[in-house]
Coordinates of N, CA and C in Angstrom, one line a residue:
X91 N 96.9 110.5 131.2 CA 95.8 110.6 130.3 C 96.3 111.5 129.1
X92 N 95.9 111.2 127.9 CA 96.2 111.9 126.8 C 95.4 113.2 126.7
X93 N 96.1 114.3 126.2 CA 95.4 115.6 126.0 C 94.4 115.4 124.9
X94 N 93.2 116.1 125.0 CA 92.3 116.1 123.9 C 92.5 117.4 123.1
X95 N 92.8 117.1 121.8 CA 93.0 118.2 120.9 C 92.0 118.2 119.8
X96 N 91.5 119.4 119.4 CA 90.5 119.6 118.4 C 91.0 120.7 117.4
X97 N 90.7 120.5 116.1 CA 91.0 121.5 115.1 C 89.7 121.9 114.4
X98 N 89.4 123.2 114.4 CA 88.2 123.7 113.8 C 88.5 124.7 112.7
X99 N 87.6 124.8 111.7 CA 87.8 125.9 110.7 C 86.5 126.7 110.6
X100 N 86.7 128.0 110.5 CA 85.6 128.9 110.3 C 85.6 129.2 108.8
X101 N 85.5 130.5 108.5 CA 85.5 130.9 107.1 C 87.0 131.0 106.7
X102 N 87.4 130.1 105.8 CA 88.8 130.0 105.5 C 89.1 129.2 104.2
X103 N 90.4 129.1 103.9 CA 90.8 128.3 102.7 C 91.3 127.0 103.1
X104 N 91.6 126.8 104.4 CA 92.1 125.6 105.0 C 93.6 125.3 104.7
X105 N 94.3 126.3 104.2 CA 95.7 126.2 103.9 C 96.5 126.0 105.2
X106 N 96.2 126.6 106.3 CA 96.9 126.4 107.5 C 96.8 124.9 108.0
X107 N 95.6 124.4 107.9 CA 95.4 123.0 108.3 C 96.2 122.0 107.4
X108 N 96.3 122.4 106.2 CA 97.0 121.5 105.2 C 98.5 121.5 105.5
X109 N 99.0 122.6 106.1 CA 100.4 122.6 106.5 C 100.8 121.5 107.5
X110 N 99.9 121.1 108.3 CA 100.2 119.9 109.2 C 100.6 118.7 108.4
X111 N 100.1 118.5 107.2 CA 100.4 117.3 106.4 C 101.8 117.3 106.0
X112 N 102.5 118.4 105.9 CA 103.9 118.5 105.6 C 104.7 117.8 106.6
X113 N 104.2 117.8 107.9 CA 105.0 117.3 109.0 C 105.0 115.8 109.1
X114 N 104.2 115.1 108.3 CA 104.1 113.7 108.3 C 104.5 112.9 109.5
X115 N 105.7 112.6 109.7 CA 106.1 111.8 110.9 C 105.8 112.5 112.2
X116 N 106.1 113.8 112.3 CA 105.8 114.5 113.5 C 104.3 114.5 113.8
X117 N 103.5 114.5 112.8 CA 102.0 114.5 113.0 C 101.6 113.1 113.5
X118 N 102.3 112.1 112.9 CA 102.0 110.7 113.4 C 102.4 110.5 114.9
X119 N 103.5 111.1 115.2 CA 103.9 111.0 116.6 C 102.9 111.8 117.5
X120 N 102.5 112.9 117.1 CA 101.5 113.7 117.8 C 100.2 112.8 118.0
X121 N 99.8 112.1 117.0 CA 98.7 111.2 117.1 C 98.8 110.1 118.1
X122 N 100.0 109.8 118.5 CA 100.3 108.8 119.5 C 100.2 109.4 120.9
X123 N 100.5 110.7 121.0 CA 100.6 111.4 122.3 C 99.3 112.1 122.7
X124 N 98.4 112.4 121.8 CA 97.2 113.1 122.1 C 96.0 112.4 121.5
X125 N 94.8 112.7 121.9 CA 93.6 112.2 121.3 C 93.1 113.4 120.4
X126 N 93.1 113.2 119.1 CA 92.6 114.2 118.2 C 91.1 113.9 118.1
X127 N 90.3 114.7 118.9 CA 88.9 114.3 119.0 C 88.0 115.0 118.0
X128 N 88.5 116.0 117.3 CA 87.8 116.7 116.2 C 88.8 117.3 115.2
X129 N 88.6 116.9 114.0 CA 89.4 117.5 112.9 C 88.7 117.0 111.6
X130 N 87.9 117.9 111.0 CA 87.2 117.5 109.8 C 88.0 117.0 108.7
X131 N 89.2 117.6 108.5 CA 90.1 117.2 107.4 C 90.7 115.8 107.6
X132 N 90.8 115.4 108.8 CA 91.4 114.1 109.1 C 90.4 113.0 108.8
X133 N 89.1 113.3 109.0 CA 88.1 112.3 108.8 C 88.1 111.2 109.8
X134 N 87.7 110.0 109.3 CA 87.7 108.8 110.2 C 89.2 108.4 110.4
X135 N 89.4 107.4 111.2 CA 90.7 106.9 111.5 C 91.5 106.7 110.2
X136 N 92.7 107.2 110.2 CA 93.5 107.1 109.0 C 94.6 106.1 109.3
X137 N 94.7 105.0 108.5 CA 95.7 104.0 108.7 C 96.9 104.3 107.8
X138 N 98.1 104.3 108.4 CA 99.3 104.6 107.6 C 99.9 103.3 107.1
X139 N 100.9 103.4 106.2 CA 101.5 102.2 105.6 C 102.2 101.4 106.7
X140 N 102.7 102.0 107.7 CA 103.4 101.2 108.8 C 102.4 100.9 110.0
X141 N 101.1 100.9 109.7 CA 100.1 100.5 110.6 C 99.9 101.4 111.9
X142 N 100.5 102.6 111.8 CA 100.2 103.6 112.9 C 99.0 104.3 112.5
X143 N 98.2 104.8 113.5 CA 96.9 105.4 113.2 C 96.9 106.8 113.8
X144 N 96.4 107.7 112.9 CA 95.9 109.0 113.4 C 94.4 108.8 113.6
X145 N 93.9 108.9 114.7 CA 92.5 108.6 114.9 C 91.7 109.8 115.4
X146 N 90.5 109.8 115.0 CA 89.6 110.9 115.5 C 88.4 110.2 116.3
X147 N 88.8 109.4 117.3 CA 87.8 108.8 118.1 C 86.9 109.9 118.7
X148 N 85.7 109.6 118.9 CA 84.7 110.5 119.4 C 84.6 111.8 118.6
X149 N 84.9 111.6 117.3 CA 84.8 112.7 116.3 C 83.4 113.3 116.3
X150 N 83.4 114.6 116.2 CA 82.1 115.3 116.3 C 81.8 115.9 114.9
X151 N 80.6 116.0 114.6 CA 80.1 116.7 113.4 C 80.0 118.2 113.7
X152 N 80.8 119.0 113.0 CA 80.7 120.5 113.2 C 80.3 121.2 112.0
X153 N 79.9 120.6 110.9 CA 79.5 121.3 109.7 C 78.0 121.7 109.7
X154 N 77.2 120.7 109.9 CA 75.7 120.9 110.0 C 75.2 121.0 111.4
X155 N 75.7 120.1 112.2 CA 75.3 120.0 113.6 C 76.4 120.5 114.5
X156 N 76.4 121.8 114.8 CA 77.6 122.4 115.4 C 77.5 122.4 117.0
X157 N 77.0 121.4 117.5 CA 76.9 121.3 119.0 C 78.1 120.4 119.4
X158 N 78.9 121.0 120.3 CA 80.1 120.3 120.8 C 79.7 119.5 122.0
X159 N 80.2 118.3 122.1 CA 79.8 117.4 123.2 C 80.9 117.1 124.2
X160 N 82.0 117.6 124.0 CA 83.1 117.3 124.9 C 84.0 118.5 125.2
X161 N 84.9 118.4 126.2 CA 85.8 119.5 126.4 C 87.1 119.2 125.8
X162 N 87.9 120.3 125.6 CA 89.2 120.1 124.9 C 90.3 120.7 125.8
X163 N 91.5 120.0 125.8 CA 92.6 120.6 126.4 C 93.2 121.8 125.5
X164 N 93.2 121.5 124.2 CA 93.7 122.4 123.2 C 92.7 122.4 122.0
X165 N 92.3 123.6 121.6 CA 91.5 123.8 120.4 C 92.3 124.7 119.5
X166 N 92.5 124.3 118.2 CA 93.1 125.1 117.2 C 92.0 125.6 116.3
X167 N 91.9 126.9 116.1 CA 90.8 127.4 115.2 C 91.4 128.2 114.1
X168 N 91.1 127.8 112.9 CA 91.6 128.5 111.7 C 90.4 129.3 111.1
X169 N 90.7 130.4 110.5 CA 89.7 131.1 109.7 C 89.3 132.5 110.3
X170 N 88.6 133.2 109.5 CA 88.1 134.5 109.9 C 86.7 134.4 110.4
X171 N 86.3 135.1 111.4 CA 84.9 135.1 111.9 C 84.1 136.0 111.0
X172 N 83.2 135.4 110.2 CA 82.4 136.2 109.3 C 80.9 136.0 109.3
X173 N 80.4 135.0 110.0 CA 79.0 134.7 110.1 C 78.5 134.5 111.5
X174 N 77.2 134.6 111.7 CA 76.7 134.3 113.0 C 77.0 132.9 113.5
X175 N 77.0 131.9 112.6 CA 77.4 130.6 112.9 C 78.8 130.5 113.4
X176 N 79.7 131.3 112.7 CA 81.1 131.3 113.1 C 81.2 131.8 114.6
X177 N 80.5 132.9 114.9 CA 80.5 133.5 116.2 C 80.1 132.5 117.2
X178 N 78.9 131.9 117.0 CA 78.4 130.9 118.0 C 79.3 129.7 118.2
X179 N 79.8 129.2 117.1 CA 80.7 128.0 117.2 C 82.0 128.4 118.0
X180 N 82.6 129.6 117.6 CA 83.8 130.1 118.3 C 83.6 130.2 119.8
X181 N 82.4 130.8 120.2 CA 82.2 131.0 121.6 C 82.0 129.7 122.3
X182 N 81.4 128.7 121.7 CA 81.2 127.4 122.3 C 82.6 126.7 122.4
X183 N 83.4 126.8 121.4 CA 84.8 126.2 121.4 C 85.5 126.8 122.6
X184 N 85.5 128.1 122.7 CA 86.2 128.8 123.8 C 85.7 128.3 125.2
X185 N 84.4 128.1 125.3 CA 83.8 127.7 126.6 C 84.2 126.3 126.9
X186 N 84.6 125.5 126.0 CA 84.9 124.1 126.2 C 86.4 123.8 126.1
X187 N 87.2 124.8 126.0 CA 88.6 124.6 125.7 C 89.5 125.3 126.8
X188 N 90.5 124.5 127.3 CA 91.4 125.1 128.3 C 92.3 126.1 127.6
X189 N 92.8 125.7 126.4 CA 93.7 126.6 125.6 C 93.1 126.7 124.2
X190 N 93.0 127.9 123.7 CA 92.5 128.2 122.4 C 93.6 128.8 121.6
X191 N 93.9 128.2 120.4 CA 95.0 128.7 119.6 C 94.4 129.2 118.3
X192 N 94.8 130.5 117.9 CA 94.4 131.0 116.6 C 95.4 130.5 115.6
X193 N 95.0 129.8 114.7 CA 95.8 129.1 113.7 C 95.8 129.9 112.4
X194 N 96.9 130.6 112.0 CA 97.0 131.3 110.8 C 96.5 132.8 110.9
X195 N 96.9 133.6 109.9 CA 96.7 135.0 110.0 C 95.2 135.4 109.9
X196 N 94.4 134.5 109.3 CA 92.9 134.8 109.3 C 92.4 134.8 110.7
X197 N 92.8 133.8 111.5 CA 92.3 133.7 112.8 C 93.0 134.8 113.7
X198 N 94.2 135.1 113.5 CA 95.0 136.0 114.3 C 94.5 137.5 114.1
X199 N 94.4 137.9 112.8 CA 94.1 139.3 112.6 C 93.1 139.5 111.5
X200 N 92.4 138.5 111.1 CA 91.3 138.6 110.1 C 91.8 138.6 108.6
X201 N 93.1 138.9 108.4 CA 93.8 138.8 107.1 C 93.0 139.4 106.0
X202 N 93.0 138.8 104.8 CA 92.5 139.4 103.6 C 91.0 139.7 103.7
X203 N 90.1 138.9 104.3 CA 88.7 139.3 104.4 C 88.4 140.6 105.1
X204 N 89.4 141.0 106.0 CA 89.1 142.3 106.7 C 89.5 143.5 105.9
X205 N 90.1 143.3 104.7 CA 90.5 144.4 103.9 C 89.4 145.2 103.3
X206 N 88.2 144.5 103.1 CA 87.0 145.2 102.6 C 86.4 146.0 103.7
X207 N 86.2 147.3 103.5 CA 85.6 148.1 104.5 C 84.1 147.6 104.8
X208 N 83.7 147.6 106.0 CA 82.4 147.1 106.3 C 81.3 147.7 105.5
X209 N 81.4 149.0 105.3 CA 80.3 149.8 104.6 C 80.4 149.4 103.1
X210 N 81.5 148.9 102.6 CA 81.6 148.5 101.2 C 81.3 147.1 100.9
X211 N 81.2 146.3 101.9 CA 81.0 144.8 101.7 C 79.8 144.5 100.8
X212 N 78.7 145.0 101.1 CA 77.5 144.7 100.3 C 77.7 145.0 98.8
X213 N 78.3 146.2 98.5 CA 78.6 146.5 97.1 C 79.5 145.6 96.4
X214 N 80.6 145.2 97.2 CA 81.5 144.2 96.6 C 80.9 142.9 96.3
X215 N 80.1 142.4 97.3 CA 79.4 141.1 97.1 C 78.5 141.2 95.9
X216 N 77.7 142.2 95.8 CA 76.7 142.4 94.7 C 77.5 142.4 93.4
X217 N 78.6 143.1 93.3 CA 79.4 143.2 92.0 C 79.9 141.8 91.6
X218 N 80.2 141.0 92.5 CA 80.7 139.6 92.2 C 79.6 138.6 92.0
X219 N 78.6 138.6 92.8 CA 77.6 137.5 92.8 C 76.3 137.9 92.2
X220 N 76.0 139.2 92.1 CA 74.8 139.7 91.5 C 73.8 140.1 92.6
X221 N 72.7 140.8 92.2 CA 71.7 141.4 93.1 C 71.0 140.3 94.0
X222 N 70.8 139.2 93.4 CA 69.9 138.2 94.1 C 70.7 137.3 95.2
X223 N 72.0 137.5 95.2 CA 72.7 136.7 96.2 C 72.5 137.2 97.6
X224 N 72.3 136.3 98.5 CA 72.1 136.6 99.9 C 73.3 136.2 100.7
X225 N 74.2 137.1 101.0 CA 75.4 136.7 101.7 C 75.2 136.4 103.1
X226 N 75.9 135.4 103.6 CA 75.8 135.0 105.0 C 76.7 135.8 105.9
X227 N 77.8 136.3 105.3 CA 78.8 137.1 106.0 C 78.2 138.4 106.5
X228 N 78.5 138.7 107.8 CA 78.0 139.9 108.4 C 79.2 140.9 108.6
X229 N 80.4 140.5 108.4 CA 81.6 141.2 108.6 C 82.8 140.3 108.6
X230 N 83.9 140.8 109.0 CA 85.1 140.0 109.1 C 86.0 140.4 110.3
X231 N 86.3 139.5 111.2 CA 87.0 139.8 112.4 C 87.9 138.7 112.7
X232 N 89.0 139.0 113.5 CA 89.9 137.9 114.1 C 89.1 137.3 115.2
X233 N 89.6 136.1 115.7 CA 89.0 135.4 116.8 C 89.0 136.3 118.0
X234 N 90.0 137.0 118.3 CA 90.2 137.8 119.5 C 89.1 138.9 119.6
X235 N 88.4 139.2 118.6 CA 87.3 140.2 118.7 C 86.2 139.7 119.5
X236 N 86.0 138.3 119.6 CA 84.9 137.7 120.2 C 85.3 136.9 121.5
X237 N 86.5 136.3 121.5 CA 86.9 135.4 122.6 C 88.3 135.7 123.0
X238 N 88.7 135.2 124.2 CA 90.1 135.2 124.6 C 90.9 134.2 123.8
X239 N 92.0 134.6 123.3 CA 92.9 133.7 122.5 C 94.1 133.5 123.4
X240 N 94.5 132.2 123.6 CA 95.7 132.0 124.4 C 97.0 132.0 123.7
X241 N 97.0 131.7 122.4 CA 98.2 131.6 121.6 C 97.9 131.9 120.2
X242 N 98.8 132.6 119.5 CA 98.7 132.9 118.1 C 99.7 132.2 117.3
X243 N 99.3 131.6 116.2 CA 100.3 131.0 115.3 C 100.0 131.7 113.9
X244 N 100.6 132.9 113.7 CA 100.3 133.6 112.5 C 101.0 133.1 111.3
X245 N 100.6 133.6 110.1 CA 101.2 133.2 108.8 C 100.0 132.8 107.9
X246 N 100.3 133.0 106.6 CA 99.4 132.7 105.5 C 100.1 132.0 104.4
X247 N 100.1 130.7 104.5 CA 99.7 129.9 105.6 C 100.7 129.9 106.7
X248 N 100.3 129.4 107.9 CA 101.2 129.3 109.0 C 102.5 128.5 108.6
X249 N 103.7 129.0 109.1 CA 104.9 128.3 108.7 C 105.0 126.9 109.3
X250 N 105.5 126.0 108.6 CA 105.7 124.6 109.0 C 106.5 124.6 110.3
X251 N 107.6 125.4 110.3 CA 108.5 125.4 111.5 C 107.7 125.8 112.8
X252 N 106.8 126.8 112.6 CA 106.0 127.2 113.8 C 105.1 126.1 114.2
X253 N 104.5 125.4 113.3 CA 103.6 124.2 113.7 C 104.4 123.2 114.4
X254 N 105.6 122.9 113.9 CA 106.5 121.9 114.5 C 106.8 122.3 115.9
X255 N 107.2 123.5 116.1 CA 107.5 124.0 117.5 C 106.3 123.9 118.4
X256 N 105.1 124.2 117.9 CA 103.9 124.1 118.6 C 103.7 122.6 119.0
X257 N 103.8 121.7 118.0 CA 103.6 120.3 118.3 C 104.6 119.8 119.4
X258 N 105.9 120.2 119.3 CA 106.9 119.8 120.3 C 106.4 120.3 121.7
X259 N 105.9 121.5 121.8 CA 105.4 122.0 123.1 C 104.2 121.1 123.6
X260 N 103.3 120.8 122.7 CA 102.1 120.0 123.1 C 102.6 118.6 123.6
X261 N 103.6 118.1 122.9 CA 104.1 116.7 123.3 C 105.1 116.8 124.5
X262 N 105.4 118.0 124.9 CA 106.3 118.1 126.1 C 107.7 117.9 125.8
X263 N 108.2 118.0 124.6 CA 109.6 117.8 124.2 C 110.4 118.9 124.7

């Protein structure tokens, strides 16, 4: 039976997810070895020029309706935890995942968003967006602040070589 793999993003730039696209052929091979059951950037089934498919069968909506309906062998999570929605989604992903991977430095250590001191965050937001802006962010934390993380893939963005090594491990090479 194929492993179920899911990719999620919290508050992030999505640069680490885009690094997967550099791997082209290796990503296509991964698509043959695992079921990618959730990956917003992949969208619906993607047909390649040589008729191989990267599919997101049983794809779930995680932007507006963040209820997860399946379990995952591996969940990769990119981004910094900054909102209550991020916290809730992350905890649900952890509960439904055998292995949770922090993808990129935002997920591993909070990266740039954590550089603003918590007590200064409101002043910084107001200086950028004005007095009437209601920020959803309540702080900035790495994934490990809220859940157990099984593996870290640091980098901003994560290095392609590290992604390839990870894919080889998943594929059992």
